[in-house]
Short mmCIF file of C-alpha atoms in Angstrom, two decimals:
data_model
loop_
_atom_site.label_atom_id
_atom_site.label_comp_id
_atom_site.label_asym_id
_atom_site.label_seq_id
_atom_site.Cartn_x
_atom_site.Cartn_y
_atom_site.Cartn_z
CA UNK A 136 3.96 -14.81 12.21
CA UNK A 137 5.39 -12.23 14.57
CA UNK A 138 4.51 -11.32 18.11
CA UNK A 139 2.17 -8.50 18.30
CA UNK A 140 0.94 -6.26 21.02
CA UNK A 141 -2.90 -6.21 21.51
CA UNK A 142 -4.59 -2.98 20.70
CA UNK A 143 -5.20 -0.74 23.71
CA UNK A 144 -8.74 -1.01 25.19
CA UNK A 145 -8.95 2.74 25.23
CA UNK A 146 -9.28 2.87 21.43
CA UNK A 147 -12.85 3.88 20.65
CA UNK A 148 -14.53 4.76 17.36
CA UNK A 149 -12.92 5.20 14.02
CA UNK A 150 -11.38 8.53 14.54
CA UNK A 151 -7.50 8.12 14.46
CA UNK A 152 -5.90 8.78 17.85
CA UNK A 153 -3.34 11.09 16.50
CA UNK A 154 -6.00 13.63 15.95
CA UNK A 155 -6.97 13.47 19.64
CA UNK A 156 -5.25 14.94 22.69
CA UNK A 157 -4.70 12.84 25.70
CA UNK A 158 -1.99 11.14 27.69
CA UNK A 159 -0.87 7.61 26.97
CA UNK A 160 1.79 5.12 27.95
CA UNK A 161 5.46 5.35 27.16
CA UNK A 162 5.03 3.81 23.82
CA UNK A 163 2.25 6.23 22.76
CA UNK A 164 4.29 9.23 23.89
CA UNK A 165 7.26 7.88 21.83
CA UNK A 166 4.94 7.43 18.88
CA UNK A 167 3.61 10.95 19.08
CA UNK A 168 7.15 12.34 19.50
CA UNK A 169 8.27 10.19 16.49
CA UNK A 170 5.34 11.77 14.42
CA UNK A 171 6.53 15.23 15.24
CA UNK A 172 10.19 14.28 14.47
CA UNK A 173 9.12 12.66 11.07
CA UNK A 174 7.14 15.86 10.12
CA UNK A 175 10.32 17.99 10.62
CA UNK A 176 12.23 15.32 8.70
CA UNK A 177 9.83 15.63 5.85
CA UNK A 178 10.10 19.34 5.71
CA UNK A 179 13.86 19.08 5.65
CA UNK A 180 13.70 16.49 2.85
CA UNK A 181 11.46 18.76 0.75
CA UNK A 182 13.93 21.56 1.15
CA UNK A 183 16.79 19.21 0.26
CA UNK A 184 14.91 17.97 -2.84
CA UNK A 185 14.38 21.49 -4.09
CA UNK A 186 18.04 22.58 -3.52
CA UNK A 187 19.94 19.48 -4.58
CA UNK A 188 20.66 18.93 -8.27
CA UNK A 189 22.97 19.80 -11.15
CA UNK A 190 21.91 23.41 -10.58
CA UNK A 191 22.11 24.58 -6.99
CA UNK A 192 19.16 26.94 -6.26
CA UNK A 193 18.99 29.50 -3.51
CA UNK A 194 15.42 28.09 -2.49
CA UNK A 195 15.02 30.09 0.74
CA UNK A 196 15.70 33.42 -1.14
CA UNK A 197 13.49 32.32 -4.09
CA UNK A 198 10.40 31.21 -2.16
CA UNK A 199 9.11 34.86 -1.45
CA UNK A 200 9.53 35.66 -5.22
CA UNK A 201 7.78 32.43 -6.10
CA UNK A 202 4.84 33.23 -3.87
CA UNK A 203 4.58 36.79 -5.28
CA UNK A 204 4.60 35.70 -8.84
CA UNK A 205 2.13 32.84 -8.15
CA UNK A 206 -0.28 35.21 -6.54
CA UNK A 207 0.06 37.70 -9.44
CA UNK A 208 -0.04 35.03 -12.04
CA UNK A 209 3.27 36.11 -13.62
CA UNK A 210 6.87 34.86 -14.12
CA UNK A 211 10.06 36.73 -13.67
CA UNK A 212 11.30 38.33 -16.93
CA UNK A 213 13.99 40.79 -15.94
CA UNK A 214 16.89 38.51 -15.37
CA UNK A 215 17.93 35.44 -17.36
CA UNK A 216 19.35 33.71 -14.26
CA UNK A 217 16.09 34.40 -12.35
CA UNK A 218 14.14 32.99 -15.25
CA UNK A 219 16.25 29.91 -15.42
CA UNK A 220 16.00 29.29 -11.63
CA UNK A 221 12.25 29.88 -11.78
CA UNK A 222 11.84 27.21 -14.49
CA UNK A 223 14.05 24.72 -12.72
CA UNK A 224 12.28 25.35 -9.37
CA UNK A 225 8.71 25.39 -10.51
CA UNK A 226 8.68 23.11 -13.62
CA UNK A 227 11.21 20.49 -12.58
CA UNK A 228 11.99 20.30 -8.91
CA UNK A 229 8.67 21.02 -7.33
CA UNK A 230 6.53 18.46 -9.28
CA UNK A 231 9.46 16.00 -8.82
CA UNK A 232 9.56 16.47 -5.08
CA UNK A 233 5.74 16.44 -4.73
CA UNK A 234 5.47 13.31 -6.78
CA UNK A 235 8.23 11.65 -4.83
CA UNK A 236 6.44 12.45 -1.59
CA UNK A 237 3.11 11.10 -2.91
CA UNK A 238 4.70 7.83 -4.23
CA UNK A 239 6.81 7.23 -1.17
CA UNK A 240 3.85 7.77 1.12
CA UNK A 241 1.53 5.51 -0.85
CA UNK A 242 4.07 2.61 -1.11
CA UNK A 243 4.90 2.79 2.59
CA UNK A 244 1.33 3.04 3.77
CA UNK A 245 0.29 0.34 1.47
CA UNK A 246 2.99 -1.88 2.95
CA UNK A 247 1.83 -1.06 6.41
CA UNK A 248 -1.74 -1.99 5.56
CA UNK A 249 -0.69 -5.26 3.87
CA UNK A 250 1.45 -6.23 6.79
CA UNK A 251 -1.58 -5.60 9.08
CA UNK A 252 -3.91 -7.42 6.90
CA UNK A 253 -1.71 -10.44 6.36
CA UNK A 254 -0.28 -10.28 9.91
CA UNK A 255 3.15 -10.71 8.55
CA UNK A 256 6.03 -8.04 8.42
CA UNK A 257 7.32 -9.52 5.15
CA UNK A 258 4.10 -8.48 3.31
CA UNK A 259 4.47 -5.71 0.61
CA UNK A 260 2.27 -4.02 -2.00
CA UNK A 261 3.85 -6.16 -4.67
CA UNK A 262 3.05 -9.38 -2.81
CA UNK A 263 -0.44 -9.62 -4.25
CA UNK A 264 0.69 -8.80 -7.82
CA UNK A 265 -0.48 -5.16 -8.11
CA UNK A 266 2.95 -3.80 -9.07
CA UNK A 267 3.40 -6.67 -11.48
CA UNK A 268 0.15 -5.92 -13.13
CA UNK A 269 0.98 -2.29 -13.49
CA UNK A 270 4.34 -3.33 -15.02
CA UNK A 271 2.66 -5.60 -17.49
CA UNK A 272 0.28 -2.77 -18.47
CA UNK A 273 3.16 -0.36 -19.01
CA UNK A 274 5.28 -2.96 -20.89
CA UNK A 275 2.37 -3.80 -23.23
CA UNK A 276 1.79 -0.19 -24.09
CA UNK A 277 5.52 0.38 -24.70
CA UNK A 278 5.63 -2.50 -27.18
CA UNK A 279 2.34 -1.96 -28.93
CA UNK A 280 1.80 1.68 -28.41
CA UNK A 281 2.97 2.46 -31.88
CA UNK A 282 1.15 -0.18 -33.66
CA UNK A 283 -2.03 -1.93 -32.27
CA UNK A 284 -2.54 0.71 -29.60
CA UNK A 285 -1.55 3.68 -31.79
CA UNK A 286 -5.10 5.19 -31.72
CA UNK A 287 -5.07 5.08 -27.92
CA UNK A 288 -1.60 6.55 -27.73
CA UNK A 289 -2.72 9.53 -29.97
CA UNK A 290 -5.96 10.10 -27.98
CA UNK A 291 -4.32 9.92 -24.49
CA UNK A 292 -1.02 11.64 -25.41
CA UNK A 293 1.39 11.89 -22.35
CA UNK A 294 -1.25 10.25 -20.10
CA UNK A 295 -1.20 6.95 -22.13
CA UNK A 296 1.67 5.10 -20.23
CA UNK A 297 0.41 5.96 -16.76
CA UNK A 298 -3.17 5.03 -17.61
CA UNK A 299 -1.92 1.71 -19.16
CA UNK A 300 -0.01 0.85 -16.03
CA UNK A 301 -2.97 1.81 -13.81
CA UNK A 302 -5.33 -0.32 -15.90
CA UNK A 303 -2.89 -3.26 -15.62
CA UNK A 304 -2.90 -2.86 -11.84
CA UNK A 305 -6.64 -2.49 -11.69
CA UNK A 306 -7.28 -5.50 -13.76
CA UNK A 307 -4.92 -7.58 -11.76
CA UNK A 308 -6.67 -6.37 -8.49
CA UNK A 309 -10.18 -7.37 -9.81
CA UNK A 310 -8.94 -10.74 -10.96
CA UNK A 311 -7.24 -11.33 -7.64
CA UNK A 312 -10.22 -10.39 -5.73
CA UNK A 313 -12.41 -12.65 -7.84
CA UNK A 314 -10.12 -15.55 -7.21
CA UNK A 315 -9.81 -14.89 -3.47
CA UNK A 316 -13.51 -14.25 -2.74
CA UNK A 317 -16.03 -17.04 -2.28
CA UNK A 318 -19.66 -16.62 -1.14
CA UNK A 319 -18.79 -13.11 -0.14
CA UNK A 320 -15.81 -13.99 2.09
CA UNK A 321 -12.32 -13.18 1.15
CA UNK A 322 -9.50 -15.53 2.15
CA UNK A 323 -6.23 -13.71 2.91
CA UNK A 324 -4.29 -16.96 2.33
CA UNK A 325 -5.94 -17.48 -0.96
CA UNK A 326 -5.04 -13.76 -1.87
CA UNK A 327 -1.43 -14.36 -1.03
CA UNK A 328 -1.08 -17.53 -2.94
CA UNK A 329 -2.97 -16.07 -6.02
CA UNK A 330 -0.91 -12.99 -5.78
CA UNK A 331 2.24 -15.05 -6.10
CA UNK A 332 0.99 -16.82 -9.08
CA UNK A 333 -0.21 -13.61 -10.79
CA UNK A 334 3.07 -12.02 -10.18
CA UNK A 335 4.95 -14.97 -11.85
CA UNK A 336 2.43 -14.88 -14.72
CA UNK A 337 2.95 -11.12 -15.25
CA UNK A 338 6.72 -11.53 -15.06
CA UNK A 339 6.52 -14.37 -17.80
CA UNK A 340 4.33 -12.02 -19.98
CA UNK A 341 6.76 -9.14 -19.52
CA UNK A 342 9.56 -11.57 -20.56
CA UNK A 343 7.66 -12.37 -23.67
CA UNK A 344 7.19 -8.76 -24.52
CA UNK A 345 10.98 -8.12 -23.85
CA UNK A 346 11.62 -10.91 -26.37
CA UNK A 347 9.64 -9.37 -29.17
CA UNK A 348 10.67 -5.77 -28.39
CA UNK A 349 13.03 -3.80 -30.40
CA UNK A 350 16.21 -2.20 -28.80
CA UNK A 351 14.63 1.17 -27.97
CA UNK A 352 11.51 -0.52 -26.46
CA UNK A 353 13.74 -2.89 -24.56
CA UNK A 354 15.54 0.09 -23.01
CA UNK A 355 12.24 1.83 -22.19
CA UNK A 356 10.82 -1.31 -20.47
CA UNK A 357 13.98 -1.96 -18.46
CA UNK A 358 14.24 1.73 -17.40
CA UNK A 359 10.52 1.89 -16.52
CA UNK A 360 10.81 -1.32 -14.45
CA UNK A 361 13.72 0.06 -12.39
CA UNK A 362 11.67 3.08 -11.34
CA UNK A 363 12.43 6.78 -11.66
CA UNK A 364 11.05 10.23 -11.18
CA UNK A 365 12.80 11.67 -14.12
CA UNK A 366 9.65 12.27 -16.04
CA UNK A 367 7.87 13.96 -13.22
CA UNK A 368 5.58 16.99 -14.18
CA UNK A 369 2.41 18.72 -12.98
CA UNK A 370 0.25 16.50 -15.16
CA UNK A 371 1.41 13.43 -13.43
CA UNK A 372 1.06 15.00 -10.01
CA UNK A 373 -2.57 15.99 -11.01
CA UNK A 374 -3.22 12.52 -12.28
CA UNK A 375 -1.94 10.41 -9.38
CA UNK A 376 -2.19 12.87 -6.58
CA UNK A 377 -6.06 12.75 -5.94
CA UNK A 378 -6.14 8.99 -5.86
CA UNK A 379 -3.01 8.69 -3.47
CA UNK A 380 -4.34 11.57 -1.29
CA UNK A 381 -7.69 9.96 -0.88
CA UNK A 382 -6.12 6.78 0.18
CA UNK A 383 -3.85 8.50 2.73
CA UNK A 384 -6.83 10.27 4.23
CA UNK A 385 -9.04 7.24 4.30
CA UNK A 386 -6.82 4.48 5.45
CA UNK A 387 -6.14 5.80 9.02
CA UNK A 388 -9.78 5.24 9.68
CA UNK A 389 -9.06 1.49 9.25
CA UNK A 390 -6.54 1.49 12.03
CA UNK A 391 -8.82 0.33 14.81
CA UNK A 392 -9.85 -2.66 12.72
CA UNK A 393 -6.33 -3.54 11.73
CA UNK A 394 -5.32 -3.32 15.31
CA UNK A 395 -8.06 -5.80 16.22
CA UNK A 396 -7.22 -8.00 13.29
CA UNK A 397 -3.74 -8.63 14.91
CA UNK A 398 -5.51 -10.87 17.38
CA UNK A 399 -7.09 -12.91 14.45
CA UNK A 400 -10.16 -12.76 12.33
CA UNK A 401 -12.38 -14.50 14.82
CA UNK A 402 -11.25 -12.27 17.79
CA UNK A 403 -11.73 -9.21 15.63
CA UNK A 404 -15.25 -10.29 14.72
CA UNK A 405 -16.14 -10.73 18.37
CA UNK A 406 -14.81 -7.23 19.07
CA UNK A 407 -17.41 -5.79 16.63
CA UNK A 408 -15.12 -5.41 13.58
CA UNK A 409 -16.78 -6.11 10.22
CA UNK A 410 -13.81 -8.14 8.93
CA UNK A 411 -15.00 -8.73 5.43
CA UNK A 412 -15.64 -5.05 4.90
CA UNK A 413 -12.30 -4.17 6.40
CA UNK A 414 -10.66 -6.61 3.97
CA UNK A 415 -12.52 -5.09 1.00
CA UNK A 416 -11.67 -1.52 1.85
CA UNK A 417 -7.98 -2.29 2.67
CA UNK A 418 -7.45 -4.11 -0.58
CA UNK A 419 -9.18 -1.58 -2.76
CA UNK A 420 -7.22 1.30 -1.13
CA UNK A 421 -3.87 -0.44 -1.54
CA UNK A 422 -4.65 -1.57 -5.06
CA UNK A 423 -5.73 2.01 -6.23
CA UNK A 424 -2.83 3.80 -4.49
CA UNK A 425 -0.15 1.35 -5.46
CA UNK A 426 -1.35 1.33 -9.06
CA UNK A 427 -1.43 5.11 -9.24
CA UNK A 428 2.08 5.36 -7.73
CA UNK A 429 3.59 2.65 -10.00
CA UNK A 430 1.96 4.15 -13.00
CA UNK A 431 3.83 7.45 -12.63
CA UNK A 432 7.10 6.22 -11.15
CA UNK A 433 7.70 2.80 -12.41
CA UNK A 434 8.74 -0.18 -10.22
CA UNK A 435 10.22 0.96 -6.86
CA UNK A 436 10.66 -1.89 -4.52
CA UNK A 437 11.23 -2.48 -0.70
CA UNK A 438 9.72 0.85 0.38
CA UNK A 439 6.55 -0.99 1.50
CA UNK A 440 8.63 -3.45 3.47
CA UNK A 441 11.46 -1.36 4.93
CA UNK A 442 9.58 1.67 6.18
CA UNK A 443 6.61 -0.05 8.20
CA UNK A 444 8.87 -2.61 9.66
CA UNK A 445 11.44 -0.13 10.72
CA UNK A 446 8.76 2.01 12.42
CA UNK A 447 7.06 -1.03 13.99
CA UNK A 448 10.31 -1.79 15.75
CA UNK A 449 10.57 1.83 16.99
CA UNK A 450 7.00 2.93 17.89
CA UNK A 451 5.19 -0.37 17.94
CA UNK A 452 2.45 -2.05 15.98
CA UNK A 453 -0.38 0.34 16.75
CA UNK A 454 -1.73 1.30 13.40
CA UNK A 455 -3.15 4.62 14.74
CA UNK A 456 0.37 5.81 14.76
CA UNK A 457 2.08 3.43 12.35
CA UNK A 458 0.08 4.54 9.35
CA UNK A 459 0.75 8.29 9.46
CA UNK A 460 4.38 7.65 10.52
CA UNK A 461 4.77 5.38 7.52
CA UNK A 462 3.35 8.09 5.21
CA UNK A 463 5.94 10.66 6.55
CA UNK A 464 8.90 8.43 6.50
CA UNK A 465 8.13 6.94 3.17
CA UNK A 466 7.73 10.39 1.51
CA UNK A 467 10.99 11.58 3.15
CA UNK A 468 12.85 8.43 2.10
CA UNK A 469 11.93 8.59 -1.57
CA UNK A 470 12.57 12.38 -1.81
CA UNK A 471 16.01 11.85 -0.49
CA UNK A 472 16.66 8.76 -2.53
CA UNK A 473 15.60 10.62 -5.62
CA UNK A 474 18.04 13.50 -4.74
CA UNK A 475 20.78 10.97 -4.39
CA UNK A 476 19.91 9.32 -7.71
CA UNK A 477 20.17 12.54 -9.67
CA UNK A 478 23.51 13.58 -8.14
CA UNK A 479 25.55 10.34 -7.57
CA UNK A 480 26.41 10.03 -11.36
CA UNK A 481 25.52 13.55 -12.58
CA UNK A 482 24.66 14.66 -15.28
CA UNK A 483 23.35 11.06 -15.74
CA UNK A 484 20.68 9.66 -13.38
CA UNK A 485 20.47 6.36 -11.51
CA UNK A 486 17.00 4.76 -11.40
CA UNK A 487 15.55 4.96 -7.93
CA UNK A 488 14.72 1.22 -7.94
CA UNK A 489 18.39 0.36 -8.01
CA UNK A 490 19.14 2.46 -4.82
CA UNK A 491 16.08 1.04 -2.87
CA UNK A 492 17.00 -2.45 -3.93
CA UNK A 493 20.60 -2.06 -2.61
CA UNK A 494 19.23 -0.71 0.69
CA UNK A 495 16.06 -2.83 0.92
CA UNK A 496 17.30 -6.35 -0.02
CA UNK A 497 19.79 -6.68 2.85
CA UNK A 498 17.10 -5.29 5.18
CA UNK A 499 14.58 -7.81 3.93
CA UNK A 500 17.20 -10.67 4.59
CA UNK A 501 17.82 -9.20 8.03
CA UNK A 502 14.07 -9.37 8.76
CA UNK A 503 13.91 -12.99 7.54
CA UNK A 504 16.92 -14.06 9.67
CA UNK A 505 15.63 -12.23 12.71
CA UNK A 506 12.31 -14.18 12.30
CA UNK A 507 14.24 -17.37 12.29
CA UNK A 508 16.26 -16.30 15.34
CA UNK A 509 19.65 -16.54 13.53
CA UNK A 510 20.82 -12.91 14.28
CA UNK A 511 20.78 -13.20 17.98
CA UNK A 512 18.58 -10.14 18.21
#
């Protein structure tokens, strides 16, 4: 458990405070300033994601042309270089940047919600087995997609793998919820322990699939589990985008309840918070958003731990500001990490999960040591 600051008594109603004007303390002023800075950072990251790559694009010069052609419903056809740049920008870079922003925001906000729900800064979307369930669904389809699941593969086409991963995440969430709920009350401790068990079971199942997979299937499973946005396209954006956007819009309305929950379930109940309803909404939102994100990007770890905890150290634990700040920083982080992954070993590409693990694992250890008081901080 970590020390938390009690929610401000000025919080009233479900409307997130960052939509309202008014003066606050120094921490609130810092949080609002941080939101403005993170918005600028996200815009800069989007521009960098569009520019950086094997082909350097004059994005600022191209944007007016892109807007004109989009409005007219045409494509440039007079200059081969312009046609090439148009295709790279609109069919490769733009969907990749948008998908990266959506996935990064979903993972970071899911981590912030899980940390608030479990009242532990080490909580992560993967802690309750959702990511592992998505990985099992994807691995199952990779191995059996050409045999047992061939009719499904033909029917769903390019959507088959994301849908398989999302189905695995959804099934894992429903099973977990069934285990953790008794007589209409969900136990957070039971969810945590059951999530650890389901994660281990999913990992063992993936290991069995790896054992029976051929060489190409083995490479596909390993590459997918490491996480990448290399296959980003508009279909994936349209498939995962609505689910993630709905979660990003809905979750800030849980901020008041999450703030109250920091004092404990009993105290939150006395403050008028419907604790069980809050748990249900939080778990479903995190499961849906994480499942959709993992389905289109593979396994990308540590974003849900690093981003919320870093912001909590900076702007405080108030979820009214922590949740939108996590969305902005998570989106920026993943866009920039993706830009680095496709340029560090160009023309090849590093999986994003490798970079996030190299950065996130030491940070995770630092959090753990800091909680034990061994760093002197």
